[in-house]
Each structure stands twice: as structure tokens, then as C-alpha cells.
Short mmCIF file of C-alpha atoms in Angstrom, two decimals:
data_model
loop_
_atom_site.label_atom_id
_atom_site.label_comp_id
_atom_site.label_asym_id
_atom_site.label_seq_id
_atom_site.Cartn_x
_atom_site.Cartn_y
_atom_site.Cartn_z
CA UNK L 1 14.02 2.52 11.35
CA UNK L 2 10.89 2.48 9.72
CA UNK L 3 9.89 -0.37 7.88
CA UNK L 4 9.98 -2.69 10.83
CA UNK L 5 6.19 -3.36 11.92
CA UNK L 6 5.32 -4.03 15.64
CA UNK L 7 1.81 -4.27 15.38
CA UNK L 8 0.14 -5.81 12.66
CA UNK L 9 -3.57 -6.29 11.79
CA UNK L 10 -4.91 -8.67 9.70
CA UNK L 11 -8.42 -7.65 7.97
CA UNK L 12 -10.68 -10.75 6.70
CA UNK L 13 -13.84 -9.58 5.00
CA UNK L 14 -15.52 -13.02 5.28
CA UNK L 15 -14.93 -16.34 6.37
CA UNK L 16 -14.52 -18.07 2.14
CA UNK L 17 -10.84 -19.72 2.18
CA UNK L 18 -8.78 -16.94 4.36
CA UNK L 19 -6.17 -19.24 5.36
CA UNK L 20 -3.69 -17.79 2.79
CA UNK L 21 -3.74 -14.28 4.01
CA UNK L 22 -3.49 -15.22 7.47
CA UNK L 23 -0.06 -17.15 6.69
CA UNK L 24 0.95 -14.20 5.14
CA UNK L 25 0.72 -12.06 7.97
CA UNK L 26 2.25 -14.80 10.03
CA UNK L 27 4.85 -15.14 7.47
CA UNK L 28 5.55 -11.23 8.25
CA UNK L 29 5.11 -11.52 11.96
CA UNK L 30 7.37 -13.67 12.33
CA UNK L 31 10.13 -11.79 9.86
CA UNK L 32 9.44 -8.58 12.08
CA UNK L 33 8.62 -10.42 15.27
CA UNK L 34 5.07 -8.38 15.50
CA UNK L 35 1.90 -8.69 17.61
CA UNK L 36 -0.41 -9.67 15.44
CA UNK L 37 -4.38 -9.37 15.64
CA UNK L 38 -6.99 -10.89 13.29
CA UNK L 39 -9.95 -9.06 12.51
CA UNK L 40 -12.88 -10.04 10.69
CA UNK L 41 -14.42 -7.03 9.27
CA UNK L 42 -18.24 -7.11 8.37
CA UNK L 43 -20.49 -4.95 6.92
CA UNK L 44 -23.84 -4.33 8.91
CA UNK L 45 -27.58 -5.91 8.04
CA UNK L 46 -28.88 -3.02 5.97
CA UNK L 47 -31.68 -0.65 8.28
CA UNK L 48 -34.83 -2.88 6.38
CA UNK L 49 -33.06 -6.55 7.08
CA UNK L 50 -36.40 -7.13 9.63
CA UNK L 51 -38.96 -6.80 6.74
CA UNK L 52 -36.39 -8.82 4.19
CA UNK L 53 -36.26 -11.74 7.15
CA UNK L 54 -39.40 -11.37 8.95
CA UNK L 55 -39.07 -14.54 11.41
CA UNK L 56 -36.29 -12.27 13.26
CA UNK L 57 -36.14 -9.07 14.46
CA UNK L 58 -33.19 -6.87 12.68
CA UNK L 59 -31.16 -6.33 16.54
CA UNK L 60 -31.55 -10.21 16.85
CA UNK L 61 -30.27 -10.70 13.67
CA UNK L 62 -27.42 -8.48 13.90
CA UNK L 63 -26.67 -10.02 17.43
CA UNK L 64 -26.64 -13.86 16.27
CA UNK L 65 -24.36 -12.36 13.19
CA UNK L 66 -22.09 -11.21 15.60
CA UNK L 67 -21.87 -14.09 18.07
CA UNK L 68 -21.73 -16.48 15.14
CA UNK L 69 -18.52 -14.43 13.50
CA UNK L 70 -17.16 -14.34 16.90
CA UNK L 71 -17.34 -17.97 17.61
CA UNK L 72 -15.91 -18.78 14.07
CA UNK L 73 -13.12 -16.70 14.16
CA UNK L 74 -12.11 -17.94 18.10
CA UNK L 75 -12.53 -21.61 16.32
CA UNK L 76 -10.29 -20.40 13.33
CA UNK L 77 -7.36 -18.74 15.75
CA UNK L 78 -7.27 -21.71 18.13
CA UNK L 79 -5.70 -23.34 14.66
CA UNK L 80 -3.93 -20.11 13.33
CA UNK L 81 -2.12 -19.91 17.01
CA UNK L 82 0.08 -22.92 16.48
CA UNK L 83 2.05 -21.37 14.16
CA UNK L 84 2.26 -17.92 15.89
CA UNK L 85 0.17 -16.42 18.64
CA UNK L 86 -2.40 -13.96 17.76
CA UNK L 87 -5.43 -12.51 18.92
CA UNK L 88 -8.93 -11.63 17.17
CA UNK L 89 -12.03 -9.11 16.88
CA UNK L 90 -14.76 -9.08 15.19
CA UNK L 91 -16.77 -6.08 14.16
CA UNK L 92 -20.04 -5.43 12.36
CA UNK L 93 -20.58 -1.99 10.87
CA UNK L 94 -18.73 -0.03 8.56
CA UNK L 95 -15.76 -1.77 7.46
CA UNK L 96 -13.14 0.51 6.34
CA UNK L 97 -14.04 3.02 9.08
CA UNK L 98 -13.91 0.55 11.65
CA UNK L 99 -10.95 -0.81 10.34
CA UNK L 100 -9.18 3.06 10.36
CA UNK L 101 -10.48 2.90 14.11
CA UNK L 102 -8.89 0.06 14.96
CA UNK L 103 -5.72 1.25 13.52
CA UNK L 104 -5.98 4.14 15.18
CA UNK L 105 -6.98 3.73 18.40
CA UNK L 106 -4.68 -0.05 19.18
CA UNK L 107 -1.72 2.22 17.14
CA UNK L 108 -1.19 -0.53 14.22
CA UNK L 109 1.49 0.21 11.98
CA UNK L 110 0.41 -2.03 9.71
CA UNK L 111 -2.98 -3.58 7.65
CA UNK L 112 -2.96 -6.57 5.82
CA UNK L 113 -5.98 -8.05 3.61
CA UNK L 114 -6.86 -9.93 0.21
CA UNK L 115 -8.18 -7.97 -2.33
CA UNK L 116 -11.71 -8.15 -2.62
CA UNK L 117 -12.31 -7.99 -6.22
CA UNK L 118 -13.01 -11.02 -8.02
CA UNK L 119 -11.91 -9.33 -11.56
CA UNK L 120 -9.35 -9.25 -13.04
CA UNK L 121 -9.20 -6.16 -14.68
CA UNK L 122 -9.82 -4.27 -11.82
CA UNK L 123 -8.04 -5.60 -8.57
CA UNK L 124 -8.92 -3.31 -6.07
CA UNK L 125 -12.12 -2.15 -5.13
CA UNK L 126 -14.04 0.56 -3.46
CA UNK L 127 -13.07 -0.77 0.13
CA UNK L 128 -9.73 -0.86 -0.49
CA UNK L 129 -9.00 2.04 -2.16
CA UNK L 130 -10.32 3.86 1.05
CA UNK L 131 -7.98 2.25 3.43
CA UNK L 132 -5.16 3.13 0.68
CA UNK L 133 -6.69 6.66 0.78
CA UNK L 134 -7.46 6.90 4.49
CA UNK L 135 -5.78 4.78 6.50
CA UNK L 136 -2.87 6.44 8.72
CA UNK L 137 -0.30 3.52 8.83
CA UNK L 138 0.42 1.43 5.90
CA UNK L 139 -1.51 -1.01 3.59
CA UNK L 140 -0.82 -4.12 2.21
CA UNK L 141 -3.29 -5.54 -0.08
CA UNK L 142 -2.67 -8.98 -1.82
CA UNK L 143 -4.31 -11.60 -4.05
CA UNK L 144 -5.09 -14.61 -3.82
CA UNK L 145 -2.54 -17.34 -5.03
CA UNK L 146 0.19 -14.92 -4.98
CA UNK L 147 1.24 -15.29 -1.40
CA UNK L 148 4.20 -16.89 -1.73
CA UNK L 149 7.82 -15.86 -0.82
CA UNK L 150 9.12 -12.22 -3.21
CA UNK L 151 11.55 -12.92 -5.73
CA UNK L 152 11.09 -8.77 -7.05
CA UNK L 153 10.03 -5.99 -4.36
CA UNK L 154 9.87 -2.64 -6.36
CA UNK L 155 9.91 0.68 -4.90
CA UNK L 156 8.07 3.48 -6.85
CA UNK L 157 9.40 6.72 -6.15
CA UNK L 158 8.97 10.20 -7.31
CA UNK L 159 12.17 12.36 -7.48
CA UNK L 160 10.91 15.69 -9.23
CA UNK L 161 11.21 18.38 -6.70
CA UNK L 162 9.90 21.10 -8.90
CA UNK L 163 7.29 22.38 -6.58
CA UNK L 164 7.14 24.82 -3.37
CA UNK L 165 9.73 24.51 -0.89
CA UNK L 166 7.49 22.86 2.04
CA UNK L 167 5.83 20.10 -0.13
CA UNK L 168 9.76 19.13 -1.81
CA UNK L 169 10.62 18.42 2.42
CA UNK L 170 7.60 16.10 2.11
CA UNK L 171 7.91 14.61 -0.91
CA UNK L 172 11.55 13.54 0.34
CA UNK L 173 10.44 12.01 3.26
CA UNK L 174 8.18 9.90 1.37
CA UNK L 175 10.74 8.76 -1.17
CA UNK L 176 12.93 7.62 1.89
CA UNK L 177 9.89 6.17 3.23
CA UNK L 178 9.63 3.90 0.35
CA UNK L 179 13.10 3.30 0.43
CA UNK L 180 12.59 2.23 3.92
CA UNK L 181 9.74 -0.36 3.64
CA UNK L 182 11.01 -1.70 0.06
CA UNK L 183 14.43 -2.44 1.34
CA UNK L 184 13.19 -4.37 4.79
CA UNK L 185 10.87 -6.25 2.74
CA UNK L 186 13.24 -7.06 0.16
CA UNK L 187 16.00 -8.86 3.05
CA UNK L 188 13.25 -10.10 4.83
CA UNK L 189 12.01 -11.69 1.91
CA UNK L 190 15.63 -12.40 0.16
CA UNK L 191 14.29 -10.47 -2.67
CA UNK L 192 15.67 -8.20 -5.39
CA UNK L 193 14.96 -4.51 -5.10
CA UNK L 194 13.93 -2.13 -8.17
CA UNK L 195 13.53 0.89 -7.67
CA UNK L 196 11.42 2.95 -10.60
CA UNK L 197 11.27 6.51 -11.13
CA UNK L 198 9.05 7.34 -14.12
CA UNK L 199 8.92 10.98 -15.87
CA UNK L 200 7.85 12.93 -18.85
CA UNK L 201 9.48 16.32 -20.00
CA UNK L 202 5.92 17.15 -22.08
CA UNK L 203 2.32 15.47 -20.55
CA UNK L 204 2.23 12.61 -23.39
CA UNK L 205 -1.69 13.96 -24.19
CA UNK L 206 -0.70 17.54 -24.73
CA UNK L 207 1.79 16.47 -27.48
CA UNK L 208 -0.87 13.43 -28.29
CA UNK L 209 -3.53 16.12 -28.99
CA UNK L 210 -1.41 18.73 -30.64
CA UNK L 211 -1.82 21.15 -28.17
CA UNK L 212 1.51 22.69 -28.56
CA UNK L 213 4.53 22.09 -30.79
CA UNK L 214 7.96 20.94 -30.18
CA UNK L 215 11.26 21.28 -30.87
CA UNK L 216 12.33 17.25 -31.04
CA UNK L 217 16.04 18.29 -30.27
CA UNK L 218 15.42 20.49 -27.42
CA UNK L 219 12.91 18.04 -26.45
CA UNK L 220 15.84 15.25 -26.26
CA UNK L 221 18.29 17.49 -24.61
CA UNK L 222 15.87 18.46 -21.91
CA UNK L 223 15.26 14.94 -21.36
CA UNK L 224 18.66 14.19 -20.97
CA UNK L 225 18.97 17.18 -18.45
CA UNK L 226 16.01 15.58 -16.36
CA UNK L 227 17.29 11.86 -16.46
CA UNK L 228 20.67 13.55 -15.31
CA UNK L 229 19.30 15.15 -12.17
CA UNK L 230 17.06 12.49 -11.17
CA UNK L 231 20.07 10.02 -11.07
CA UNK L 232 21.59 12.95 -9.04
CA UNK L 233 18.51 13.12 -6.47
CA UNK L 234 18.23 9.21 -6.52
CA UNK L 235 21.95 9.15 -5.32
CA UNK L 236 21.53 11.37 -2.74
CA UNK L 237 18.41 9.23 -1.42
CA UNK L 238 20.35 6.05 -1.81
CA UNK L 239 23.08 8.01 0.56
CA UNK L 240 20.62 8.89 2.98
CA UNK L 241 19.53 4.75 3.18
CA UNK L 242 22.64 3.88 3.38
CA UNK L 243 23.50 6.13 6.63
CA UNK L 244 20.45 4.23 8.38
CA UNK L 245 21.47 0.62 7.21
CA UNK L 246 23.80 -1.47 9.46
CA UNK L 247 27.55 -1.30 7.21
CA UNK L 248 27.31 -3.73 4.06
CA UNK L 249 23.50 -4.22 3.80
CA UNK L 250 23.04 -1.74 0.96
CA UNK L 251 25.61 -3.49 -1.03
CA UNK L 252 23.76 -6.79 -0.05
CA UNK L 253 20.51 -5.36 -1.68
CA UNK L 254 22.14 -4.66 -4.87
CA UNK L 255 19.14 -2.39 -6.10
CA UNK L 256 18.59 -1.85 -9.54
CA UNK L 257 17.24 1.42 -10.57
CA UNK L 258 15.31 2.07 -13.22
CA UNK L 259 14.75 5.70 -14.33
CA UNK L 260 11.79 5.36 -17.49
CA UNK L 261 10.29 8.21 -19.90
CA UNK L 262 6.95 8.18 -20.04
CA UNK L 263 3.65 8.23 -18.91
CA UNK L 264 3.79 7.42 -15.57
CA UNK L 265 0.16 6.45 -14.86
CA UNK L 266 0.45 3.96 -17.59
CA UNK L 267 4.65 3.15 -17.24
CA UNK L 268 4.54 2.48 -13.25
CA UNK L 269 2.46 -0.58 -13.66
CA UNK L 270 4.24 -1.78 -16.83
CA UNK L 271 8.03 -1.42 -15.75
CA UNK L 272 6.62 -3.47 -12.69
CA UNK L 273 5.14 -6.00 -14.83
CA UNK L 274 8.00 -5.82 -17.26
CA UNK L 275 10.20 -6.77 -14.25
CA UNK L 276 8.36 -9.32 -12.24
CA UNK L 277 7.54 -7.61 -9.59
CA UNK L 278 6.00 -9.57 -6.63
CA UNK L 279 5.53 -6.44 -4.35
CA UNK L 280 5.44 -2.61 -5.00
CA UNK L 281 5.67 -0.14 -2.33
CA UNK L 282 4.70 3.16 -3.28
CA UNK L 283 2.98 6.31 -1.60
CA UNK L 284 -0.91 6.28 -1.83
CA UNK L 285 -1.80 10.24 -2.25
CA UNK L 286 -0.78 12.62 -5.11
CA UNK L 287 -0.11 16.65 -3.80
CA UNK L 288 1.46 16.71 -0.32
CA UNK L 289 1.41 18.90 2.82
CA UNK L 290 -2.06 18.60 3.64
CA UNK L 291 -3.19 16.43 6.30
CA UNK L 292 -5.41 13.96 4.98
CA UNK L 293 -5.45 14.66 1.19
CA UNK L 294 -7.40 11.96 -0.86
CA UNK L 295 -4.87 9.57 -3.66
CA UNK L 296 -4.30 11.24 -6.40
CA UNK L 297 -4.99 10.26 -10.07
CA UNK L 298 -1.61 8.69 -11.02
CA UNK L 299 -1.54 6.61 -7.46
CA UNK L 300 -5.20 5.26 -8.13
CA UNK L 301 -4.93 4.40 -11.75
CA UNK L 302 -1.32 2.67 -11.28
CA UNK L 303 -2.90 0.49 -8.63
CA UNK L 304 -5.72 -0.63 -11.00
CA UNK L 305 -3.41 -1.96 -13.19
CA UNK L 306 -1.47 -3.80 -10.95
CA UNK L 307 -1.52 -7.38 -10.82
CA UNK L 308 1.11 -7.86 -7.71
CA UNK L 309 1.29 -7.21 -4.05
CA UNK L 310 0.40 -3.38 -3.14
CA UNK L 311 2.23 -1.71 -0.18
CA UNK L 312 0.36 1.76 0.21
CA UNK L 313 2.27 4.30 2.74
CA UNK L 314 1.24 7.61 3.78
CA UNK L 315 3.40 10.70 3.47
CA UNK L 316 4.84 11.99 7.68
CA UNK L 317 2.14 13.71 9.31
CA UNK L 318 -0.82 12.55 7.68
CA UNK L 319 -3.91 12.54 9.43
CA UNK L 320 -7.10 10.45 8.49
CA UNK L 321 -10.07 12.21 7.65
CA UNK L 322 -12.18 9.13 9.05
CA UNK L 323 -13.80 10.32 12.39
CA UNK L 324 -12.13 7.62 14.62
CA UNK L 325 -13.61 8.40 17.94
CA UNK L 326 -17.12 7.12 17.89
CA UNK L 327 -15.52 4.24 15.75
CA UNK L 328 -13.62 2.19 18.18
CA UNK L 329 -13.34 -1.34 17.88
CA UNK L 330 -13.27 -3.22 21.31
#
């Protein structure tokens, strides 16, 4: 069932006080009883580094960064290893696309890092939001000082179906998909489960801006009609779950949906706020069906206001766009 990771990699971006997302990813490890690598991931001495540091040439340089890293990291996993046995890599270059190589070419089915923004306003930056954007197996960026056990895992799903046959199959897949990861996190982690739908009958800045007028009581009713059929849809997902789960574990969960009007780009991150939330899994791109289709708006903004644990997952059959070949990480 998916959900369960075999293969997990753990992404440092430099060597400043990494110790708490490495016992994360031991934490989950050991929960999932994974292989777990440790990479530290560093970008390359810009092309004019020799004029900048003129007592070395810019291959030395690069070379002594790399043998240095290496040795660190070795140092760092002899300690790591007592608690669970890992391996590590280091790689200079391109980080993201070396990361997706990585991923790609070892077959990880999972990436774990710290965010590497400092504010806190905005939580994820550039770096990230390519591996949520690009990378083929799923992402799980966290912050520092929140990496202790989750009390609230919520799953953010999307249940309107009103588009083309083909991309409704996909969207599906990707709800259960959530469904998937949020629940083995949550029993791994003893953890309540939310799930949160979050629609809108009339985009909130077409009304906002007086675009076009409306009828408030056919306006209400519709609503109604829509919160009706996705309780309907998020029935038949929870039935689907439950056909996969060993007899007695969805009752176990206990998971508490919440169906909101509104905006989602703006009521995603507050109903996960509102309710605590530790964790949110949700999928990272916007319209589906095509191989290796860049995050949509309401993904990317609902992740820059998010203040908790990020689980990005791709929809079945995507395919990075990163060129992974000339990329691998040995």
C-alpha cells in the first residue's frame, strides 16, 4: 500500500545544527523500517570563485570543498549510525537537480529536508518549491523545532470532479493517494487525522469585484447541493481506504472531516492552523494528466502560508521534467 517508504533520503543543505532532521528521518525509518541515505546537498563555487580567492585555483577549491564535506558528513554518520544504520553522499553542483537525480536514479520514494528559509512569513523557498514541483516521489519539508512526535496529520484533498473524464481518473487517484500517506503517518505517529476539503460555488474575487450578480438564495441552495455531493464523493474515497486497510484500522483512525466554504488558497492553510495541524499531506501540482506539469497557484500559495510539516505527493504517472541522466549522484 502506498504510504509505506522503503527508501528514504535525507537532504542537508549545510552542516549548521542538522541533527534534528536527521532524527526525524530516523524517527521515520524506523516506523517504516526504510534504508535510509544522508545526503548533503551543496551548491557549486560560482564559475569566477578563482579571481574572488586568488591563493587557489577554482578546481582545487571545489576539490578540497568536496573532500572536506565528505569527511564531515562520514564523521557525522559514524554518530547518526548508532541509532539506525545509514549511509551518506555528498554532492556539489546543482542542488535540487542533483537531488531529483538521486531520487531517480537509487529509486527513493521518499525526500526529507529542513526548510531553508529563515523567515517566517515565507517558509519555503526557491529550492524547495522545485523539489515540491519536480521531484517524482514525495517531499517532506519541515522546520526547525517542530520535529517532534504529530498530535494532528491533515490530509488536503480535492473532491470536485467537474472536469474531463481522463483528468477526474487522476484527480481520484491523488485523493486516495493522500488518503494513503495521511493515514500511515497518522498510526505511525498515533496522531489524529483531518481530512479538509475546501470549495467555493462563486470565485470569492468575482463576487469581491462585482463582476457578476447573485441570487443569495440560489447561491445557498447551490452550496448546499455541492457540500451534499462532496460528502457523497468523500464517502466513497473513505470506502475505497477502507478496502486497503487491515479490518478495524479505519475505525482506529477516527478521521474527522472537514468540508469548508471558501477560498481555498487562503482556507487550506487556515482550517490547518485552526486545527493544529502538525503535518499536511497534500498533492503539489494544480491541472492533471500531463506528465510533469509545474504546482499550480492554489498548491504554492497554501504552502507559503503554512507554518507545519509539508508532505508534497505527485499525482500516478508523473514524470520530472529535470534531465536526470547527466545528473547522477554516485
Amino acid at each position: 500500500m502506498k504510504g509505506h517508504f522503503k527508501n528514504i533520503l535525507c537532504v542537508l543543505n549545510d552542516t549548521h545544527k542538522q541533527d534534528e532532521v536527521v532524527a526525524q528521518a530516523i524517527h521515520i525509518a524506523k516506523n517504516h523500517q526504510a534504508e535510509l541515505t544522508i545526503m548533503l546537498a551543496l551548491e557549486a563555487l560560482p564559475p569566477n570563485a578563482n579571481m574572488i580567492m586568488q591563493s587557489f585555483s577554482y578546481l582545487e577549491s571545489s576539490n578540497t570543498m568536496g573532500a572536506a564535506a565528505n569527511d564531515w558528513l562520514q564523521d557525522q554518520i559514524a554518530g547518526w549510525s548508532r541509532q539506525y544504520p545509514m549511509s551518506g553522499v555528498v554532492c556539489v553542483g546543482h542542488s535540487f537537480v542533483d537531488i531529483i537525480s538521486k531520487v531517480v536514479n537509487d529509486e527513493h520514494d521518499l525526500v526529507i529536508k529542513l526548510s531553508e528559509s529563515a523567515f517566517v512569513e515565507r517558509l519555503f523557498n526557491s529550492d524547495d518549491m522545485h523539489l515540491f514541483r519536480k521531484c517524482p516521489c514525495p517531499v517532506w519539508v519541515i522546520h526547525r523545532g517542530q520535529t517532534d512526535q504529530y498530535k494532528n496529520v491533515v490530509a488536503a484533498i480535492d473532491l470536485n470532479y467537474h472536469y474531463p473524464a481522463h483528468e477526474v481518473s487522476v484527480r481520484k487517484k491523488l485523493n486516495l493517494d493522500i488518503l494513503r500517506y495521511s493515514a500511515q503517518i497518522a498510526l505511525l505517529e498515533f496522531a489524529q487525522l483531518h481530512i479538509v476539503h475546501v470549495f467555493d460555488a462563486v470565485p470569492e474575487n468575482i463576487l469581491r469585484d462585482g463582476f457578476i450578480s447573485v441570487d443569495e438564495d440560489a447561491m445557498e441552495r447551490d452550496l448546499a447541493k455541492i457540500h451534499l455531493e462532496r460528502e457523497n464523493e468523500l464517502e466513497r474515497l473513505l470506502f475505497e481506504l477502507q478496502k486497503e486497510l487491515k479490518p478495524g484500522v479505519l475505525e482506529y483512525l477516527q478521521p474527522h472531516a472537514h468540508l469548508v466554504h471558501g477560498y481555498p488558497r487562503r482556507e487550506i492553510s487556515a482550517t490547518a492552523k485552526s486545527l493544529g495541524a502538525d503535518a499536511i499531506v497534500m498533492g503539489t501540482i494544480s491541472r492533471l494528466g500531463v506528465p510533469g506539469f509545474i504546482m499550480g497557484g492554489t498548491a504554492e500559495e497554501t504552502i507559503q502560508h503554512l507554518k507545519c510539516a509539508v508532505i508534497g505527493i505527485k499525482p500516478e504517472g508523473f514524470i520530472t521534467p529535470v534531465n536526470t541522466k547527466k545528473k547522477a549522484v554516485k
